[in-house]
mmCIF file of C-alpha atoms in Angstrom:
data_model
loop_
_atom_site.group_PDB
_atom_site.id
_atom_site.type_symbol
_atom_site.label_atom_id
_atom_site.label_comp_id
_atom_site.label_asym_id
_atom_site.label_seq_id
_atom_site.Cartn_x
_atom_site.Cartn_y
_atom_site.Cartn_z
ATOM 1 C CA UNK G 1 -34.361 4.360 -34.267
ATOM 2 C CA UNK G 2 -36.119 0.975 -34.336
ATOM 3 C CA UNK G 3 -34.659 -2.050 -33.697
ATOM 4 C CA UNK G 4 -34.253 -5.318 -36.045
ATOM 5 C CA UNK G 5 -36.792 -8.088 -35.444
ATOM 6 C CA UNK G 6 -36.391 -11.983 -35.999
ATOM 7 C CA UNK G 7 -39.570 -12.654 -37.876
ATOM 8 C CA UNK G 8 -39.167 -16.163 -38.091
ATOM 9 C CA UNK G 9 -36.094 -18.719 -37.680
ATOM 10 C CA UNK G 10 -35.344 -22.283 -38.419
ATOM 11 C CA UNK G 11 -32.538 -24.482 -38.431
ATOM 12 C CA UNK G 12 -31.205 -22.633 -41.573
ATOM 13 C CA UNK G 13 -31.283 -19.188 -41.861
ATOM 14 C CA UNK G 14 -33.045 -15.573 -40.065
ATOM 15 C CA UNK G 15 -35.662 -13.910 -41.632
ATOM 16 C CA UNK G 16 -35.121 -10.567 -40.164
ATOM 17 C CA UNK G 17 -37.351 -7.394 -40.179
ATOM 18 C CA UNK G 18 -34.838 -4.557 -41.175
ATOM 19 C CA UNK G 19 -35.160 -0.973 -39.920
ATOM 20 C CA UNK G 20 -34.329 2.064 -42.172
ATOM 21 C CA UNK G 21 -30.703 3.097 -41.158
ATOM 22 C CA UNK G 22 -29.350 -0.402 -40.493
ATOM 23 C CA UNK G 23 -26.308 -1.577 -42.871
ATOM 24 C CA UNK G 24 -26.464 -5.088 -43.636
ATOM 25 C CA UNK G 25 -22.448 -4.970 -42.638
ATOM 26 C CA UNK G 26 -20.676 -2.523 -40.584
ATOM 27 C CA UNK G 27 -19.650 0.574 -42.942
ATOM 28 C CA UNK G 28 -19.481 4.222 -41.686
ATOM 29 C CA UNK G 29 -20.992 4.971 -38.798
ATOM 30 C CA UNK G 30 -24.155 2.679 -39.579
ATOM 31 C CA UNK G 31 -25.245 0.062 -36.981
ATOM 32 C CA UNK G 32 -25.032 -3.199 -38.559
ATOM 33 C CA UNK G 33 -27.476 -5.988 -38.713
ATOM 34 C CA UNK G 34 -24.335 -7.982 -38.468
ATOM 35 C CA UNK G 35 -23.126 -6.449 -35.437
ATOM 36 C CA UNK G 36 -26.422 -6.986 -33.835
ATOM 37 C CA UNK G 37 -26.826 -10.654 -34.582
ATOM 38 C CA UNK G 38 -23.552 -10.660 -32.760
ATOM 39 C CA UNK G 39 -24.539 -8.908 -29.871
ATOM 40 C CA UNK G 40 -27.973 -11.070 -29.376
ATOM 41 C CA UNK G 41 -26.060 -14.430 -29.213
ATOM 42 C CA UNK G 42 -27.676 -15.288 -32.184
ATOM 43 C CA UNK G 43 -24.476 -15.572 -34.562
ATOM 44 C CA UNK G 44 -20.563 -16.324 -33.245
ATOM 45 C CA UNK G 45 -17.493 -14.649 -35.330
ATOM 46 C CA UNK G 46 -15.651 -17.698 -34.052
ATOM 47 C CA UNK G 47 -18.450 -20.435 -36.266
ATOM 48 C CA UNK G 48 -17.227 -18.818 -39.294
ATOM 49 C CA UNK G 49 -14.365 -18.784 -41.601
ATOM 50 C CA UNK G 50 -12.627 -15.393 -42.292
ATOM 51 C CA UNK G 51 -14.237 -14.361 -45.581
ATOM 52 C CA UNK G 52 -17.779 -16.012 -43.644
ATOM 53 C CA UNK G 53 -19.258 -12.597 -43.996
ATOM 54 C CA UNK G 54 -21.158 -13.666 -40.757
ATOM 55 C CA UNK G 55 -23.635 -15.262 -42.494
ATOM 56 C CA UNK G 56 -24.621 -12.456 -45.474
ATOM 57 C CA UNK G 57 -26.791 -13.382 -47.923
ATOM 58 C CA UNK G 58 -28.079 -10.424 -49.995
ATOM 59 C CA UNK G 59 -28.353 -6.955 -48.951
ATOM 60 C CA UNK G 60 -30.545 -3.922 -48.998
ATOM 61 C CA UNK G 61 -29.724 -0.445 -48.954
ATOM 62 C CA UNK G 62 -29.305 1.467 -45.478
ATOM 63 C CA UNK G 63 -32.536 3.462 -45.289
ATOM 64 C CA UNK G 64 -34.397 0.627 -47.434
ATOM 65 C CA UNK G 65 -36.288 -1.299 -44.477
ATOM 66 C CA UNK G 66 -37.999 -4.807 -44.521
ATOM 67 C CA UNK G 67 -37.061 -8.110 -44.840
ATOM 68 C CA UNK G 68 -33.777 -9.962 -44.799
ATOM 69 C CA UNK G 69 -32.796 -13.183 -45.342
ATOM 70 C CA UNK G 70 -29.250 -14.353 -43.085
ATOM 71 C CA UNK G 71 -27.612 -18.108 -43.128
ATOM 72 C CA UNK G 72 -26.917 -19.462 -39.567
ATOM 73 C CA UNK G 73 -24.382 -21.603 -40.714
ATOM 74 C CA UNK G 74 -21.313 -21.328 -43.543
ATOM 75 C CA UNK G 75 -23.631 -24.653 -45.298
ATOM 76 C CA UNK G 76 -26.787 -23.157 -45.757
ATOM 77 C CA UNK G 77 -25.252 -19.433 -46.410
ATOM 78 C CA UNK G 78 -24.006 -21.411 -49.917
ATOM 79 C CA UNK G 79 -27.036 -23.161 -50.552
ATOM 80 C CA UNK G 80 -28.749 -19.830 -50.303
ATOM 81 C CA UNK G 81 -26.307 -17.391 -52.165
ATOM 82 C CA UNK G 82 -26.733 -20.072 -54.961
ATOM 83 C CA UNK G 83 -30.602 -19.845 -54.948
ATOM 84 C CA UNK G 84 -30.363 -15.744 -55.295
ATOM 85 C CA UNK G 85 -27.473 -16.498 -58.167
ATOM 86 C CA UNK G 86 -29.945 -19.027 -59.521
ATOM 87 C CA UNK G 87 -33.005 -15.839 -59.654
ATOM 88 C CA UNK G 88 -35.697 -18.339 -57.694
ATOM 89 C CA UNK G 89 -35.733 -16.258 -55.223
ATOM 90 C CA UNK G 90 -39.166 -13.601 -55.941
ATOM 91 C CA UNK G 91 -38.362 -10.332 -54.289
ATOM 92 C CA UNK G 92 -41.293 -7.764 -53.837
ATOM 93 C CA UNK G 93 -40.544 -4.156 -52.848
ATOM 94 C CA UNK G 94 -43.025 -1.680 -52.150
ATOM 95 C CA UNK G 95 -42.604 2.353 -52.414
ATOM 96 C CA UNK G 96 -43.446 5.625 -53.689
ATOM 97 C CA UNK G 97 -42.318 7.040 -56.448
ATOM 98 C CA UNK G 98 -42.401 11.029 -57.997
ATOM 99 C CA UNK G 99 -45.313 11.443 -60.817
ATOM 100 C CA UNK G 100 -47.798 8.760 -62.412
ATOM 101 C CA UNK G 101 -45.700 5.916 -63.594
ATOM 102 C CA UNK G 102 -46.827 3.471 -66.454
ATOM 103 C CA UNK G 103 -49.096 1.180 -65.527
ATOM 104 C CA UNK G 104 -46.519 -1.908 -65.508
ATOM 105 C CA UNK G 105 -43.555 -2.804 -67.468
ATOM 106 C CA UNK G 106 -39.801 -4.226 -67.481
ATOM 107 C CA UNK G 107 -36.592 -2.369 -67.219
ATOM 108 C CA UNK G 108 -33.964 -3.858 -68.941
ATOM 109 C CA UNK G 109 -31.262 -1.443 -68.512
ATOM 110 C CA UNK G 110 -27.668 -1.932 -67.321
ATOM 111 C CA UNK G 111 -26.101 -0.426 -64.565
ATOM 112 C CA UNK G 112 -22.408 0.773 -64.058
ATOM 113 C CA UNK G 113 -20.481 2.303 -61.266
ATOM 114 C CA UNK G 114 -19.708 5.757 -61.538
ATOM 115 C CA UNK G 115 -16.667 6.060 -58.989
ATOM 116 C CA UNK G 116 -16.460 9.365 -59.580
ATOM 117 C CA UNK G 117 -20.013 10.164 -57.905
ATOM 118 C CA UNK G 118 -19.840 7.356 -55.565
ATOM 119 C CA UNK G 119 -23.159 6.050 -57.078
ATOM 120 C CA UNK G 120 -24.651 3.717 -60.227
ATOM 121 C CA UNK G 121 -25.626 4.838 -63.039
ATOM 122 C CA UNK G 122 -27.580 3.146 -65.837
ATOM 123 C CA UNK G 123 -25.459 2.624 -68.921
ATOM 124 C CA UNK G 124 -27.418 3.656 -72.022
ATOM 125 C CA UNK G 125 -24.351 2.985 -74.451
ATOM 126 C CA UNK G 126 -22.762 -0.527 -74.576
ATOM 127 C CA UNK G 127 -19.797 -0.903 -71.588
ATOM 128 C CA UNK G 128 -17.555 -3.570 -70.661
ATOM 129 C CA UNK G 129 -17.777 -2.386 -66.806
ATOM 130 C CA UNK G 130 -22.017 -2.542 -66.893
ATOM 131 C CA UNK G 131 -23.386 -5.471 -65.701
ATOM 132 C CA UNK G 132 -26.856 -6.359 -67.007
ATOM 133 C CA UNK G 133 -30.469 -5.321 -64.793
ATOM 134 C CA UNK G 134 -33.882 -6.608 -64.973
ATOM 135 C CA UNK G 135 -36.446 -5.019 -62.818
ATOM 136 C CA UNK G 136 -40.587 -5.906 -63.275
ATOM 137 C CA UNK G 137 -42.837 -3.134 -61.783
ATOM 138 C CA UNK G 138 -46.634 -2.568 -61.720
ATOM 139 C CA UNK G 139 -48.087 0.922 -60.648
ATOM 140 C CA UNK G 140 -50.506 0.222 -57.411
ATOM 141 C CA UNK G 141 -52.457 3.102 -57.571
ATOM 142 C CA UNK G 142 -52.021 7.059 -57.397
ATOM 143 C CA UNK G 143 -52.272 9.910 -55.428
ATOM 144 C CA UNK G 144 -52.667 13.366 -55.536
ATOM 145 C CA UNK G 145 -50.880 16.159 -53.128
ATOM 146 C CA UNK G 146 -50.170 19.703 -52.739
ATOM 147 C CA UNK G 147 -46.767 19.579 -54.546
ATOM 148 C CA UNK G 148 -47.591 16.702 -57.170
ATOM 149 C CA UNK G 149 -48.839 13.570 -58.137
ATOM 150 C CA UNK G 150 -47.338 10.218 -56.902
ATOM 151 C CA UNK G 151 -47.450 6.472 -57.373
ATOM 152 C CA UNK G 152 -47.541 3.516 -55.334
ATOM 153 C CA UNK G 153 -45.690 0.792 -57.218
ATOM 154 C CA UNK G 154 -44.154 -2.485 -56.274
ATOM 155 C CA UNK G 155 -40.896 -3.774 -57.844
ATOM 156 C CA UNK G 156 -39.739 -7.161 -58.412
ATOM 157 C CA UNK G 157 -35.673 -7.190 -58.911
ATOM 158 C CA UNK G 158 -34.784 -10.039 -61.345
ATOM 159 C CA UNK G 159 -31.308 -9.455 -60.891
ATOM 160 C CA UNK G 160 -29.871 -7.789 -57.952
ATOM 161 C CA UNK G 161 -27.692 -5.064 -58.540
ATOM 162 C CA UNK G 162 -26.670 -2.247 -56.231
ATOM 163 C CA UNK G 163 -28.982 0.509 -56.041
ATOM 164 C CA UNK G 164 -31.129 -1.118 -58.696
ATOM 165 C CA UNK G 165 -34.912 -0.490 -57.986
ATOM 166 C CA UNK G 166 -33.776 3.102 -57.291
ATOM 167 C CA UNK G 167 -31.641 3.051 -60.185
ATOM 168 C CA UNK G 168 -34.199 2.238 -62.759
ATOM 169 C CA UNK G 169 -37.045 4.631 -61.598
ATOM 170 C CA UNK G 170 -34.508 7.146 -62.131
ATOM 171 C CA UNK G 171 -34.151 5.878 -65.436
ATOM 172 C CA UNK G 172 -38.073 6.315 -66.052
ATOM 173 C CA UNK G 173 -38.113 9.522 -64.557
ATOM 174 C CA UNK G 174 -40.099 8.421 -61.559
ATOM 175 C CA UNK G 175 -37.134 8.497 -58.790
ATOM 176 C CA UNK G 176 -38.259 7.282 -55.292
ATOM 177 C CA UNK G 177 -39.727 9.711 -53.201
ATOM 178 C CA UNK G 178 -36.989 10.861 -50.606
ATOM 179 C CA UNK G 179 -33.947 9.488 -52.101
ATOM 180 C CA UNK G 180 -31.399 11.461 -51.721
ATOM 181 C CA UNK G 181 -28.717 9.954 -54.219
ATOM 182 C CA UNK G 182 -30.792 9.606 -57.133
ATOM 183 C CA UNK G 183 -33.610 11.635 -56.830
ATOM 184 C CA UNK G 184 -34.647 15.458 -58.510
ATOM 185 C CA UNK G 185 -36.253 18.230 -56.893
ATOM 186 C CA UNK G 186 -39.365 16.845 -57.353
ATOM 187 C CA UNK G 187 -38.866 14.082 -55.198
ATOM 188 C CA UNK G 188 -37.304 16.165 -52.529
ATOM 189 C CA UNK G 189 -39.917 18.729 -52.335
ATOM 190 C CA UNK G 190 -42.725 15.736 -52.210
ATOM 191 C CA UNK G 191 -40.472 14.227 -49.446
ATOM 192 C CA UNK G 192 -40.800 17.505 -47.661
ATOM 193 C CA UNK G 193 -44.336 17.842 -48.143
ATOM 194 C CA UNK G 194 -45.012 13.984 -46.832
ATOM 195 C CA UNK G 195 -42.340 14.456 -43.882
ATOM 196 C CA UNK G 196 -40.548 12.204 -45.095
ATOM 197 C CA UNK G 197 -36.564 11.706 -43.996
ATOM 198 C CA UNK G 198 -35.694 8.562 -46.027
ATOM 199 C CA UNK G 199 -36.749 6.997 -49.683
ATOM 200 C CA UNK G 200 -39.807 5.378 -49.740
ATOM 201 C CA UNK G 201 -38.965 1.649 -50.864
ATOM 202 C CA UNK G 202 -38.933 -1.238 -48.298
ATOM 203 C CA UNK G 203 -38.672 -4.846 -48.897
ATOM 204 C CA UNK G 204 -42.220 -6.037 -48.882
ATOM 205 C CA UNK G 205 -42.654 -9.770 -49.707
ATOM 206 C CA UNK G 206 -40.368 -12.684 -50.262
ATOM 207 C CA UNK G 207 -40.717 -16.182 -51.562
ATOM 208 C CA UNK G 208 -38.048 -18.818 -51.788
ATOM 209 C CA UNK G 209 -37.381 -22.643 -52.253
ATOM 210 C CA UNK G 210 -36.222 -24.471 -49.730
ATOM 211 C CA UNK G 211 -36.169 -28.208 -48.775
ATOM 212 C CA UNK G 212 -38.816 -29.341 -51.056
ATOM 213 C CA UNK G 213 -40.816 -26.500 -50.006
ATOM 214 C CA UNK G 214 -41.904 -22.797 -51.322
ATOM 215 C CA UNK G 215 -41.129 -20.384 -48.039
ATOM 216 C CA UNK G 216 -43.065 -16.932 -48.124
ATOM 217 C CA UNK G 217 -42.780 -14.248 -45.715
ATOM 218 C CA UNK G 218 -43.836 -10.819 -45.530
ATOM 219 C CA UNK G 219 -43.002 -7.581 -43.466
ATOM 220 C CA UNK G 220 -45.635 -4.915 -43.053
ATOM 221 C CA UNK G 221 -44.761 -1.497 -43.707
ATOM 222 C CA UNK G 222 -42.645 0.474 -41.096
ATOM 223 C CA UNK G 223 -44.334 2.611 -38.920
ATOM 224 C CA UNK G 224 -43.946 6.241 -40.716
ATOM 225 C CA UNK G 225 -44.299 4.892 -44.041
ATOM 226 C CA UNK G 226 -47.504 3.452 -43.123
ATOM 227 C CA UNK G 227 -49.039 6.631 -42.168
ATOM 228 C CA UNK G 228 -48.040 8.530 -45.204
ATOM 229 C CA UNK G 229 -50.154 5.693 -47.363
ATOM 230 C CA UNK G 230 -52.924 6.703 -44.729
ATOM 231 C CA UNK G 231 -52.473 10.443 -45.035
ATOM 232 C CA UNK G 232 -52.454 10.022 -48.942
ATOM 233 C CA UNK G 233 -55.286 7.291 -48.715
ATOM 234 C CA UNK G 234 -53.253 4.424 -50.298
ATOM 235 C CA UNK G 235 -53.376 0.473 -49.049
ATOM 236 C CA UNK G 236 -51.189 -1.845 -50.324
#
């Protein structure tokens, strides 16, 4: 498995380069990005109050790799969660998804828990529980393989709900390619043909304010991901 990567640091917060298969926080038998900021030195349980959350900011799904945003201190962890409540913060994910998706568009669809499943679910009907989702996307380009047709999309989360991205191409009918909680047969048999062992969405770009200035970083794809654009003759 790869390791994380500091991609840049300040006085503020990480930006850290997340592998597929890393929680953000310890849960099953995940490593933890948390746990590994720990063991580097570079964060101290003891700097941080009880419900700290070690310095958490926003999360991204365990086999969803790329960047990640962490506070270094209880201060700026505030100041950021309030710029991600505030939606300044531009998100851009890039992934694969099963068939040829519209060109661009916005979902607008809520998204519940379903406990029963363990998973989200977009609410079609109104519901108290649902909590309003806004996700932008733009198809890329497409490509054509022995088991279908796929697109390369990017996704821009407006709000930031669990699962979301994932959650909304499953409302379209264009589930990511490899996931394996919301996707069809078609998107397991195009994982199969492609190789592939986890979904296909990693967290490509990232711009946010801070101090008077507009921060951007960027994480280039993951090393197997890469090569399936390559073998499909796709560049982002």
């Amino acid at each position: 498995m790869n390791q994380p990567t500091i991609i840049s640091e300040g006085d503020d917060y990480f930006v850290l380069d997340k592998p597929a298969g890393y929680a953000v926080e310890p849960v099953a038998n995940y490593p933890s990005i948390s746990d590994w900021l720990v063991e580097k030195g570079k964060i101290f349980a003891s700097d941080w109050p009880l419900d700290g959350r070690l310095g958490v900011v926003h999360r991204t799904d365990v086999d969803t790799s790329g960047l990640l945003i962490w506070a270094k201190t209880p201060a700026s962890q505030e100041n950021l969660k309030r710029l991600w409540q505030g939606r300044v913060v531009e998100k851009t994910y890039i992934g694969l998804a099963v068939g040829k998706l519209p060109e661009r568009g916005t979902v607008e669809v809520a998204i519940r828990r379903d406990n029963q499943k363990d998973r989200q679910t977009a609410a079609l009907l109104p519901d108290k529980k649902a909590r309003p989702a806004i996700t932008e996307f733009q198809r890329l380009k497409i490509a054509t393989i022995a088991r279908g047709v796929v697109s390369m999309f990017e996704a821009k989360p407006i709000t930031g709900r669990t699962h979301q991205i994932r959650v909304h191409l499953k409302y379209l009918g264009h589930p990511v390619i490899g996931d394996k909680l919301y996707g069809d047969k078609a998107s397991r048999s195009l994982a199969k043909e492609l190789n592939l062992t986890r979904h296909f969405l990693h967290a490509w770009k990232l711009s946010l304010p801070w101090q008077g200035k507009k921060e951007h970083y960027e994480s280039p794809l993951q090393s197997e991901l890469a090569q399936i654009l390559r073998r499909l003759n796709l560049n982002p």
